[in-house]
mmCIF file of C-alpha atoms in Angstrom:
data_model
loop_
_atom_site.group_PDB
_atom_site.id
_atom_site.type_symbol
_atom_site.label_atom_id
_atom_site.label_comp_id
_atom_site.label_asym_id
_atom_site.label_seq_id
_atom_site.Cartn_x
_atom_site.Cartn_y
_atom_site.Cartn_z
ATOM 1 C CA MET A 1 94.598 14.094 -30.378
ATOM 2 C CA SER A 2 92.081 16.728 -29.513
ATOM 3 C CA LEU A 3 92.427 19.436 -26.938
ATOM 4 C CA ARG A 4 88.892 19.114 -25.819
ATOM 5 C CA GLY A 5 88.453 20.098 -22.061
ATOM 6 C CA ASP A 6 92.127 21.781 -22.105
ATOM 7 C CA VAL A 7 92.830 25.303 -20.566
ATOM 8 C CA CYS A 8 95.223 27.194 -23.149
ATOM 9 C CA VAL A 9 97.178 30.258 -22.494
ATOM 10 C CA VAL A 10 98.014 32.316 -25.421
ATOM 11 C CA THR A 11 100.695 34.895 -24.765
ATOM 12 C CA GLY A 12 100.774 37.749 -27.404
ATOM 13 C CA ALA A 13 96.992 37.163 -28.065
ATOM 14 C CA CYS A 14 96.195 40.493 -29.556
ATOM 15 C CA GLY A 15 99.150 40.297 -31.941
ATOM 16 C CA PHE A 16 99.211 39.435 -35.651
ATOM 17 C CA LEU A 17 99.667 35.598 -35.247
ATOM 18 C CA GLY A 18 97.945 35.535 -31.796
ATOM 19 C CA LYS A 19 94.543 36.448 -32.935
ATOM 20 C CA ARG A 20 94.700 34.149 -35.712
ATOM 21 C CA LEU A 21 95.766 31.358 -33.563
ATOM 22 C CA VAL A 22 92.923 32.143 -30.855
ATOM 23 C CA ARG A 23 90.282 31.936 -33.556
ATOM 24 C CA LEU A 24 91.378 28.854 -35.013
ATOM 25 C CA LEU A 25 91.470 27.273 -31.452
ATOM 26 C CA LEU A 26 87.901 28.499 -30.946
ATOM 27 C CA GLU A 27 86.616 26.963 -34.264
ATOM 28 C CA GLU A 28 88.303 23.768 -33.948
ATOM 29 C CA GLU A 29 88.667 22.638 -30.502
ATOM 30 C CA LYS A 30 86.181 22.334 -27.748
ATOM 31 C CA LEU A 31 88.384 23.938 -25.106
ATOM 32 C CA ALA A 32 87.203 24.687 -21.625
ATOM 33 C CA GLU A 33 89.110 28.138 -21.578
ATOM 34 C CA ILE A 34 91.482 30.186 -23.440
ATOM 35 C CA ARG A 35 93.358 32.686 -21.657
ATOM 36 C CA LEU A 36 94.267 35.577 -23.708
ATOM 37 C CA MET A 37 97.618 37.499 -22.066
ATOM 38 C CA ASP A 38 98.925 40.603 -23.707
ATOM 39 C CA GLN A 39 99.932 43.757 -22.031
ATOM 40 C CA LYS A 40 96.788 45.548 -23.052
ATOM 41 C CA ILE A 41 93.716 43.777 -24.270
ATOM 42 C CA SER A 42 90.894 45.732 -26.477
ATOM 43 C CA PRO A 43 87.303 44.892 -25.624
ATOM 44 C CA ASP A 44 87.079 44.672 -29.501
ATOM 45 C CA VAL A 45 89.361 41.622 -29.542
ATOM 46 C CA LEU A 46 86.912 39.437 -27.170
ATOM 47 C CA SER A 47 83.771 40.814 -29.092
ATOM 48 C CA THR A 48 85.044 39.780 -32.559
ATOM 49 C CA MET A 49 85.627 36.390 -31.309
ATOM 50 C CA GLY A 50 82.079 35.908 -30.091
ATOM 51 C CA ASP A 51 80.734 34.218 -33.214
ATOM 52 C CA CYS A 52 82.649 31.243 -32.865
ATOM 53 C CA ARG A 53 83.316 30.724 -29.080
ATOM 54 C CA GLY A 54 80.566 28.335 -28.376
ATOM 55 C CA SER A 55 81.044 27.229 -24.600
ATOM 56 C CA THR A 56 84.710 28.120 -24.544
ATOM 57 C CA LYS A 57 85.482 30.628 -21.796
ATOM 58 C CA LEU A 58 87.741 33.423 -23.131
ATOM 59 C CA SER A 59 89.571 35.006 -19.954
ATOM 60 C CA PRO A 60 91.907 38.369 -20.664
ATOM 61 C CA TYR A 61 94.893 38.510 -18.754
ATOM 62 C CA GLU A 62 96.675 41.865 -18.918
ATOM 63 C CA GLY A 63 100.200 41.987 -17.485
ATOM 64 C CA ASP A 64 104.054 42.068 -18.249
ATOM 65 C CA ILE A 65 105.705 38.802 -19.251
ATOM 66 C CA ARG A 66 108.575 40.027 -16.907
ATOM 67 C CA ASP A 67 106.302 39.513 -13.813
ATOM 68 C CA GLY A 68 106.889 35.674 -12.590
ATOM 69 C CA ASP A 69 103.934 36.398 -10.078
ATOM 70 C CA PHE A 70 101.801 37.340 -12.664
ATOM 71 C CA LEU A 71 102.622 34.508 -15.005
ATOM 72 C CA ARG A 72 101.820 31.932 -12.288
ATOM 73 C CA LYS A 73 98.396 33.269 -11.998
ATOM 74 C CA VAL A 74 98.239 33.041 -15.653
ATOM 75 C CA CYS A 75 99.473 29.434 -15.960
ATOM 76 C CA ARG A 76 97.507 28.340 -12.608
ATOM 77 C CA GLY A 77 95.333 25.274 -14.035
ATOM 78 C CA ALA A 78 96.486 25.592 -17.626
ATOM 79 C CA THR A 79 97.358 22.527 -19.672
ATOM 80 C CA VAL A 80 98.754 24.198 -22.673
ATOM 81 C CA VAL A 81 100.764 27.298 -23.224
ATOM 82 C CA PHE A 82 101.580 28.851 -26.464
ATOM 83 C CA HIS A 83 104.212 31.403 -26.234
ATOM 84 C CA LEU A 84 104.126 33.967 -28.902
ATOM 85 C CA VAL A 85 105.213 37.193 -27.404
ATOM 86 C CA SER A 86 108.561 38.667 -28.253
ATOM 87 C CA ILE A 87 110.046 41.998 -29.410
ATOM 88 C CA ILE A 88 110.480 42.011 -33.235
ATOM 89 C CA ASP A 89 113.261 44.182 -34.213
ATOM 90 C CA VAL A 90 115.294 43.709 -37.298
ATOM 91 C CA HIS A 91 116.911 47.152 -37.146
ATOM 92 C CA ASP A 92 118.466 46.963 -33.675
ATOM 93 C CA ALA A 93 116.293 49.875 -32.518
ATOM 94 C CA VAL A 94 115.540 48.531 -29.381
ATOM 95 C CA GLU A 95 117.993 48.586 -26.321
ATOM 96 C CA GLU A 96 119.742 45.236 -25.839
ATOM 97 C CA SER A 97 118.393 45.087 -21.995
ATOM 98 C CA GLU A 98 114.777 45.913 -23.031
ATOM 99 C CA ILE A 99 114.649 43.089 -25.909
ATOM 100 C CA TYR A 100 116.505 40.597 -23.708
ATOM 101 C CA GLY A 101 114.235 41.172 -20.683
ATOM 102 C CA ILE A 102 111.285 40.320 -22.878
ATOM 103 C CA ASN A 103 112.536 37.663 -25.233
ATOM 104 C CA VAL A 104 114.519 35.724 -22.995
ATOM 105 C CA LYS A 105 113.873 36.548 -19.336
ATOM 106 C CA GLY A 106 110.244 36.556 -20.144
ATOM 107 C CA ALA A 107 110.467 33.273 -21.792
ATOM 108 C CA GLN A 108 112.328 31.749 -18.818
ATOM 109 C CA LEU A 109 110.083 33.264 -16.301
ATOM 110 C CA LEU A 110 107.029 31.621 -18.368
ATOM 111 C CA LEU A 111 108.760 28.309 -18.382
ATOM 112 C CA GLU A 112 109.188 28.236 -14.684
ATOM 113 C CA ALA A 113 105.875 29.303 -14.049
ATOM 114 C CA SER A 114 104.511 26.644 -16.411
ATOM 115 C CA ILE A 115 106.818 23.954 -14.359
ATOM 116 C CA GLN A 116 105.632 25.405 -11.284
ATOM 117 C CA GLU A 117 101.721 25.053 -12.263
ATOM 118 C CA ASN A 118 101.824 21.786 -13.774
ATOM 119 C CA VAL A 119 101.383 22.867 -17.243
ATOM 120 C CA LEU A 120 101.701 19.803 -19.586
ATOM 121 C CA CYS A 121 102.634 21.576 -23.079
ATOM 122 C CA PHE A 122 104.815 24.496 -23.763
ATOM 123 C CA ILE A 123 104.837 25.540 -27.640
ATOM 124 C CA TYR A 124 107.350 28.252 -28.278
ATOM 125 C CA THR A 125 107.199 30.543 -31.594
ATOM 126 C CA SER A 126 110.692 31.036 -32.825
ATOM 127 C CA THR A 127 111.548 32.462 -35.997
ATOM 128 C CA ILE A 128 113.802 31.328 -39.487
ATOM 129 C CA GLU A 129 116.334 34.231 -38.111
ATOM 130 C CA VAL A 130 117.453 31.901 -35.365
ATOM 131 C CA MET A 131 119.241 30.040 -38.414
ATOM 132 C CA GLY A 132 120.639 32.882 -40.306
ATOM 133 C CA PRO A 133 121.709 33.721 -42.782
ATOM 134 C CA ASN A 134 125.006 34.154 -41.779
ATOM 135 C CA SER A 135 127.297 37.528 -42.499
ATOM 136 C CA LYS A 136 128.902 35.462 -45.549
ATOM 137 C CA GLY A 137 125.410 35.086 -47.260
ATOM 138 C CA GLU A 138 125.748 31.452 -47.630
ATOM 139 C CA PRO A 139 122.375 30.087 -49.140
ATOM 140 C CA ILE A 140 120.090 27.419 -47.824
ATOM 141 C CA VAL A 141 117.597 26.001 -50.560
ATOM 142 C CA ASN A 142 114.839 23.709 -49.054
ATOM 143 C CA GLY A 143 116.686 23.303 -45.797
ATOM 144 C CA THR A 144 115.268 20.673 -43.351
ATOM 145 C CA GLU A 145 115.735 20.237 -39.520
ATOM 146 C CA GLU A 146 118.921 18.002 -40.238
ATOM 147 C CA THR A 147 120.430 21.125 -42.472
ATOM 148 C CA GLN A 148 123.882 22.007 -40.948
ATOM 149 C CA TYR A 149 124.808 25.914 -41.121
ATOM 150 C CA GLU A 150 127.507 27.803 -40.016
ATOM 151 C CA CYS A 151 125.377 30.543 -38.126
ATOM 152 C CA ALA A 152 126.552 33.809 -37.093
ATOM 153 C CA LEU A 153 123.773 35.787 -35.512
ATOM 154 C CA LYS A 154 124.056 39.613 -35.630
ATOM 155 C CA PHE A 155 120.673 41.116 -34.526
ATOM 156 C CA ASN A 156 119.835 41.150 -30.892
ATOM 157 C CA TYR A 157 116.514 39.953 -32.070
ATOM 158 C CA SER A 158 117.550 36.640 -33.599
ATOM 159 C CA LYS A 159 120.233 36.053 -30.751
ATOM 160 C CA THR A 160 117.634 36.563 -28.022
ATOM 161 C CA LYS A 161 114.921 34.178 -29.982
ATOM 162 C CA ARG A 162 117.845 31.616 -30.524
ATOM 163 C CA GLU A 163 118.587 31.693 -26.413
ATOM 164 C CA ALA A 164 114.760 31.568 -25.622
ATOM 165 C CA GLU A 165 114.460 28.501 -28.234
ATOM 166 C CA GLN A 166 117.277 26.669 -26.646
ATOM 167 C CA ARG A 167 116.055 27.199 -23.029
ATOM 168 C CA THR A 168 112.528 25.953 -24.046
ATOM 169 C CA LEU A 169 113.956 22.647 -25.522
ATOM 170 C CA GLN A 170 116.182 22.099 -22.452
ATOM 171 C CA ALA A 171 113.090 22.231 -20.323
ATOM 172 C CA HIS A 172 111.632 19.338 -22.225
ATOM 173 C CA ASN A 173 110.811 16.463 -19.913
ATOM 174 C CA GLU A 174 111.229 18.472 -16.794
ATOM 175 C CA LEU A 175 109.300 16.872 -13.676
ATOM 176 C CA LEU A 176 106.408 18.555 -12.640
ATOM 177 C CA PRO A 177 105.151 18.964 -9.129
ATOM 178 C CA ASN A 178 102.155 16.467 -9.642
ATOM 179 C CA GLY A 179 104.610 13.736 -10.948
ATOM 180 C CA ALA A 180 103.971 14.312 -14.673
ATOM 181 C CA ARG A 181 106.677 15.665 -17.175
ATOM 182 C CA LEU A 182 106.721 18.991 -19.304
ATOM 183 C CA ALA A 183 106.521 18.378 -23.093
ATOM 184 C CA THR A 184 107.957 21.491 -25.024
ATOM 185 C CA CYS A 185 108.746 21.994 -28.911
ATOM 186 C CA SER A 186 109.775 25.205 -30.922
ATOM 187 C CA LEU A 187 108.389 26.183 -34.222
ATOM 188 C CA ARG A 188 110.293 28.305 -36.688
ATOM 189 C CA PRO A 189 108.115 29.895 -39.250
ATOM 190 C CA MET A 190 109.449 31.694 -42.342
ATOM 191 C CA TYR A 191 108.700 35.352 -42.848
ATOM 192 C CA ILE A 192 104.855 35.545 -42.017
ATOM 193 C CA TYR A 193 102.269 37.397 -44.180
ATOM 194 C CA GLY A 194 98.581 37.671 -44.479
ATOM 195 C CA GLU A 195 95.926 40.068 -43.021
ATOM 196 C CA GLY A 196 97.460 42.262 -40.360
ATOM 197 C CA CYS A 197 100.795 42.056 -41.293
ATOM 198 C CA ARG A 198 102.267 45.519 -40.473
ATOM 199 C CA PHE A 199 105.689 44.766 -42.396
ATOM 200 C CA LEU A 200 103.762 44.115 -45.526
ATOM 201 C CA LEU A 201 101.426 47.209 -45.149
ATOM 202 C CA GLY A 202 104.445 49.325 -44.399
ATOM 203 C CA HIS A 203 106.219 48.320 -47.978
ATOM 204 C CA VAL A 204 102.879 49.097 -49.614
ATOM 205 C CA ALA A 205 102.899 52.597 -47.624
ATOM 206 C CA ASP A 206 106.302 53.296 -49.096
ATOM 207 C CA GLY A 207 104.967 52.380 -52.522
ATOM 208 C CA ILE A 208 102.122 54.637 -52.230
ATOM 209 C CA ARG A 209 104.675 57.454 -51.560
ATOM 210 C CA ASN A 210 106.770 56.425 -54.349
ATOM 211 C CA GLY A 211 103.831 56.842 -56.907
ATOM 212 C CA ASN A 212 102.535 53.362 -56.588
ATOM 213 C CA VAL A 213 105.787 51.659 -57.388
ATOM 214 C CA LEU A 214 107.430 49.424 -54.650
ATOM 215 C CA TYR A 215 111.049 49.801 -53.640
ATOM 216 C CA ARG A 216 113.333 46.687 -54.497
ATOM 217 C CA MET A 217 115.620 45.945 -51.635
ATOM 218 C CA SER A 218 116.293 42.288 -52.982
ATOM 219 C CA LEU A 219 117.707 40.607 -55.978
ATOM 220 C CA PRO A 220 115.223 38.432 -57.916
ATOM 221 C CA GLU A 221 117.500 35.314 -57.252
ATOM 222 C CA ALA A 222 117.423 35.770 -53.599
ATOM 223 C CA LYS A 223 114.492 33.422 -52.894
ATOM 224 C CA VAL A 224 112.812 32.790 -49.724
ATOM 225 C CA ASN A 225 109.503 31.123 -48.842
ATOM 226 C CA PRO A 226 107.225 33.302 -46.728
ATOM 227 C CA VAL A 227 104.415 31.446 -44.828
ATOM 228 C CA TYR A 228 100.647 32.433 -44.604
ATOM 229 C CA VAL A 229 99.709 33.225 -41.309
ATOM 230 C CA GLY A 230 96.675 31.030 -41.129
ATOM 231 C CA ASN A 231 99.036 28.150 -41.880
ATOM 232 C CA VAL A 232 101.270 29.112 -39.024
ATOM 233 C CA ALA A 233 98.449 28.919 -36.675
ATOM 234 C CA ALA A 234 97.431 25.691 -37.937
ATOM 235 C CA GLY A 235 101.174 24.605 -37.262
ATOM 236 C CA HIS A 236 100.869 25.608 -33.587
ATOM 237 C CA LEU A 237 97.383 23.641 -33.204
ATOM 238 C CA GLN A 238 99.168 20.760 -34.541
ATOM 239 C CA ALA A 239 102.003 21.040 -32.512
ATOM 240 C CA ALA A 240 99.791 21.039 -29.382
ATOM 241 C CA ARG A 241 97.989 18.106 -30.509
ATOM 242 C CA SER A 242 100.942 16.056 -30.987
ATOM 243 C CA LEU A 243 102.483 16.961 -27.486
ATOM 244 C CA ARG A 244 99.359 15.900 -25.949
ATOM 245 C CA ASP A 245 99.435 12.593 -27.829
ATOM 246 C CA PRO A 246 101.605 9.970 -26.044
ATOM 247 C CA GLN A 247 103.044 8.517 -29.180
ATOM 248 C CA ARG A 248 103.778 11.653 -31.185
ATOM 249 C CA ARG A 249 105.245 13.328 -28.032
ATOM 250 C CA THR A 250 108.176 11.255 -28.305
ATOM 251 C CA LEU A 251 108.716 12.468 -31.621
ATOM 252 C CA ALA A 252 108.090 16.095 -31.428
ATOM 253 C CA GLY A 253 109.205 16.603 -27.709
ATOM 254 C CA GLY A 254 112.333 18.727 -27.264
ATOM 255 C CA ARG A 255 112.510 19.390 -31.042
ATOM 256 C CA PHE A 256 112.181 22.444 -33.284
ATOM 257 C CA TYR A 257 110.259 22.538 -36.718
ATOM 258 C CA PHE A 258 110.278 24.760 -39.673
ATOM 259 C CA ILE A 259 106.942 26.064 -40.607
ATOM 260 C CA SER A 260 106.215 26.935 -44.259
ATOM 261 C CA ASP A 261 103.740 26.198 -46.803
ATOM 262 C CA ASP A 262 103.168 26.160 -50.564
ATOM 263 C CA THR A 263 103.645 29.910 -51.296
ATOM 264 C CA PRO A 264 106.040 30.316 -54.231
ATOM 265 C CA HIS A 265 109.894 30.659 -53.842
ATOM 266 C CA VAL A 266 110.303 34.248 -54.601
ATOM 267 C CA SER A 267 112.571 37.351 -53.158
ATOM 268 C CA TYR A 268 111.220 39.528 -50.494
ATOM 269 C CA SER A 269 110.568 42.452 -53.029
ATOM 270 C CA ASP A 270 109.091 40.044 -55.383
ATOM 271 C CA PHE A 271 106.588 38.771 -52.916
ATOM 272 C CA ASN A 272 105.520 42.305 -52.095
ATOM 273 C CA HIS A 273 104.923 42.705 -55.585
ATOM 274 C CA ALA A 274 102.973 39.385 -56.071
ATOM 275 C CA VAL A 275 100.406 40.343 -53.507
ATOM 276 C CA ALA A 276 100.143 44.142 -54.487
ATOM 277 C CA ALA A 277 100.251 43.720 -58.074
ATOM 278 C CA PRO A 278 96.415 43.279 -58.412
ATOM 279 C CA LEU A 279 95.840 46.555 -56.840
ATOM 280 C CA GLY A 280 97.842 48.376 -59.428
ATOM 281 C CA PHE A 281 101.261 48.542 -57.921
ATOM 282 C CA ASP A 282 104.430 48.218 -59.858
ATOM 283 C CA ILE A 283 107.958 47.427 -58.721
ATOM 284 C CA GLN A 284 111.558 48.804 -59.468
ATOM 285 C CA LYS A 285 113.416 46.539 -61.794
ATOM 286 C CA LYS A 286 116.542 46.927 -60.052
ATOM 287 C CA LEU A 287 118.162 47.782 -56.716
ATOM 288 C CA PRO A 288 118.492 51.676 -56.174
ATOM 289 C CA VAL A 289 122.252 51.242 -56.389
ATOM 290 C CA PRO A 290 124.404 48.024 -57.184
ATOM 291 C CA LEU A 291 124.369 45.533 -53.951
ATOM 292 C CA GLY A 292 128.356 46.303 -53.281
ATOM 293 C CA VAL A 293 127.723 49.838 -53.451
ATOM 294 C CA PHE A 294 124.726 49.213 -51.138
ATOM 295 C CA TYR A 295 126.758 47.396 -48.399
ATOM 296 C CA VAL A 296 129.538 50.209 -48.561
ATOM 297 C CA LEU A 297 126.641 52.867 -47.843
ATOM 298 C CA CYS A 298 125.477 50.595 -45.099
ATOM 299 C CA PHE A 299 128.918 50.484 -43.404
ATOM 300 C CA ILE A 300 129.263 54.242 -43.554
ATOM 301 C CA MET A 301 125.821 54.724 -41.903
ATOM 302 C CA GLU A 302 126.631 52.298 -39.224
ATOM 303 C CA ALA A 303 130.160 53.651 -38.478
ATOM 304 C CA VAL A 304 128.519 57.301 -38.341
ATOM 305 C CA CYS A 305 125.943 55.927 -35.748
ATOM 306 C CA ILE A 306 128.525 54.291 -33.511
ATOM 307 C CA MET A 307 130.623 57.761 -33.591
ATOM 308 C CA LEU A 308 127.352 59.654 -32.332
ATOM 309 C CA ARG A 309 126.652 57.017 -29.788
ATOM 310 C CA PRO A 310 128.283 58.827 -26.813
ATOM 311 C CA PHE A 311 126.183 61.965 -27.803
ATOM 312 C CA VAL A 312 122.827 60.681 -29.244
ATOM 313 C CA ARG A 313 121.437 57.272 -30.194
ATOM 314 C CA VAL A 314 120.672 57.041 -33.937
ATOM 315 C CA VAL A 315 119.520 53.937 -35.608
ATOM 316 C CA PRO A 316 120.614 53.407 -39.309
ATOM 317 C CA PRO A 317 117.684 52.751 -41.514
ATOM 318 C CA LEU A 318 119.344 49.867 -42.966
ATOM 319 C CA ARG A 319 122.154 47.833 -41.564
ATOM 320 C CA ARG A 320 124.720 45.371 -43.645
ATOM 321 C CA HIS A 321 122.986 42.212 -41.915
ATOM 322 C CA LEU A 322 119.469 43.213 -42.917
ATOM 323 C CA LEU A 323 120.776 43.675 -46.642
ATOM 324 C CA THR A 324 122.388 40.418 -46.289
ATOM 325 C CA MET A 325 119.295 38.801 -45.120
ATOM 326 C CA LEU A 326 117.177 40.481 -47.798
ATOM 327 C CA ASN A 327 119.619 39.231 -50.655
ATOM 328 C CA THR A 328 120.585 35.660 -49.699
ATOM 329 C CA PRO A 329 118.416 32.621 -50.965
ATOM 330 C CA PHE A 330 117.130 31.130 -47.788
ATOM 331 C CA SER A 331 114.066 28.488 -47.849
ATOM 332 C CA PHE A 332 113.149 25.484 -45.771
ATOM 333 C CA SER A 333 110.783 22.800 -46.235
ATOM 334 C CA TYR A 334 107.668 21.886 -43.840
ATOM 335 C CA GLN A 335 108.086 18.037 -44.322
ATOM 336 C CA GLY A 336 109.549 17.711 -40.989
ATOM 337 C CA ALA A 337 106.577 19.226 -39.246
ATOM 338 C CA LYS A 338 104.391 17.245 -41.460
ATOM 339 C CA ARG A 339 106.183 14.029 -40.468
ATOM 340 C CA ASP A 340 106.118 14.297 -36.664
ATOM 341 C CA LEU A 341 103.429 16.906 -36.139
ATOM 342 C CA GLY A 342 100.846 15.921 -38.836
ATOM 343 C CA TYR A 343 101.042 19.564 -40.062
ATOM 344 C CA VAL A 344 99.525 20.227 -43.519
ATOM 345 C CA PRO A 345 99.105 23.859 -44.794
ATOM 346 C CA ARG A 346 95.141 24.376 -44.830
ATOM 347 C CA TYR A 347 95.458 27.589 -47.327
ATOM 348 C CA SER A 348 96.855 27.209 -50.768
ATOM 349 C CA TRP A 349 98.851 29.842 -52.207
ATOM 350 C CA GLU A 350 96.218 31.150 -54.451
ATOM 351 C CA GLU A 351 93.662 31.263 -51.260
ATOM 352 C CA ALA A 352 96.388 33.094 -48.942
ATOM 353 C CA ARG A 353 97.167 35.486 -51.827
ATOM 354 C CA THR A 354 93.618 36.592 -52.317
ATOM 355 C CA ARG A 355 92.986 37.130 -48.893
ATOM 356 C CA THR A 356 96.028 39.124 -48.386
ATOM 357 C CA THR A 357 95.506 41.400 -51.252
ATOM 358 C CA GLU A 358 91.866 41.891 -50.190
ATOM 359 C CA TRP A 359 93.030 43.183 -46.855
ATOM 360 C CA ILE A 360 95.727 45.345 -48.252
ATOM 361 C CA ALA A 361 93.090 46.890 -50.385
ATOM 362 C CA SER A 362 90.901 47.573 -47.396
ATOM 363 C CA GLN A 363 93.821 49.379 -45.732
ATOM 364 C CA LEU A 364 94.628 51.734 -48.724
ATOM 365 C CA PRO A 365 92.259 54.454 -48.199
ATOM 366 C CA LYS A 366 93.554 54.882 -44.628
ATOM 367 C CA GLU A 367 97.146 54.905 -45.993
ATOM 368 C CA ARG A 368 96.381 57.228 -48.683
ATOM 369 C CA GLU A 369 94.837 59.468 -46.288
ATOM 370 C CA LYS A 370 97.861 59.639 -44.032
ATOM 371 C CA LEU A 371 99.866 60.611 -47.166
ATOM 372 C CA ARG A 372 97.474 63.566 -47.662
ATOM 373 C CA ALA A 373 97.520 64.624 -44.363
ATOM 374 C CA LYS A 374 101.416 64.903 -44.560
#
């Protein structure tokens, strides 16, 4: 079903995924309006969308996701909300109160504003990390929405994303003031890569400092399935179309879906090498130290940081749970999203890799200049 004439809200519209989703909406749907919500919106973001906006109105909304009155203003008259905003933190560097306030309370306030303002559809951007891996490092290969798994979340990030997702799904079918009912669903993308991915660029920058040799932090057999940002945006569009369709709504409403694509299953480290190798980067053959020793070192760092906590807050560069995540086979199929949402990846692995590598190449001069400046 088309979103023609709809008014869509995109929170986090200036982020990595947000900008890609806004552009896709402009290219494929004749919307009445897209409301770009973020803490700060650069004029450049609006200007770069000018070539594909057509008659769609682009409206910037700058504000805090924790401001309920502001959120009601953003949602007033809207039909679809894409909630992308969250603090992403895999090092537990952000204070718990801050990440909870943004990721959980912000999502709850946005849900409440959506209900109060008669929004029909609410799509929440979750993460694969709400599933795990658990502290035992138990693997999942080609998991589905029905996969049973003993999950033990360690990061505040994964905990808050899980709670926000649960609140979103519980709000499905809530009665709206106008007599209609809210439809919600949650999308769980794998690790997202592509043009603009700051994590990927960070690994490449480390490789530059290491003489164009990427660090290996994951074993080759710890295979995962990253997903291209363009395909994640397409998954969001299909979710909105499905919730607006009375027939598909009964299938998708109140459910979560894994979003992956046909990117080969490789370890995180080998994926970094796959997209950087055409630019002359090599990769370490082995982990810097055996994995068991790595865990011991992480334990010592965590213990030292805990002892220092009464005097100074120090964040260890690597925690045991992150090391487990990097070294656990953990992959999921997109067949559920294909069946219920009509999602099919728009970009092949070859095209996604080419686009990503070209973007990295465009950033290399800046990264090398930063290194020389130091």
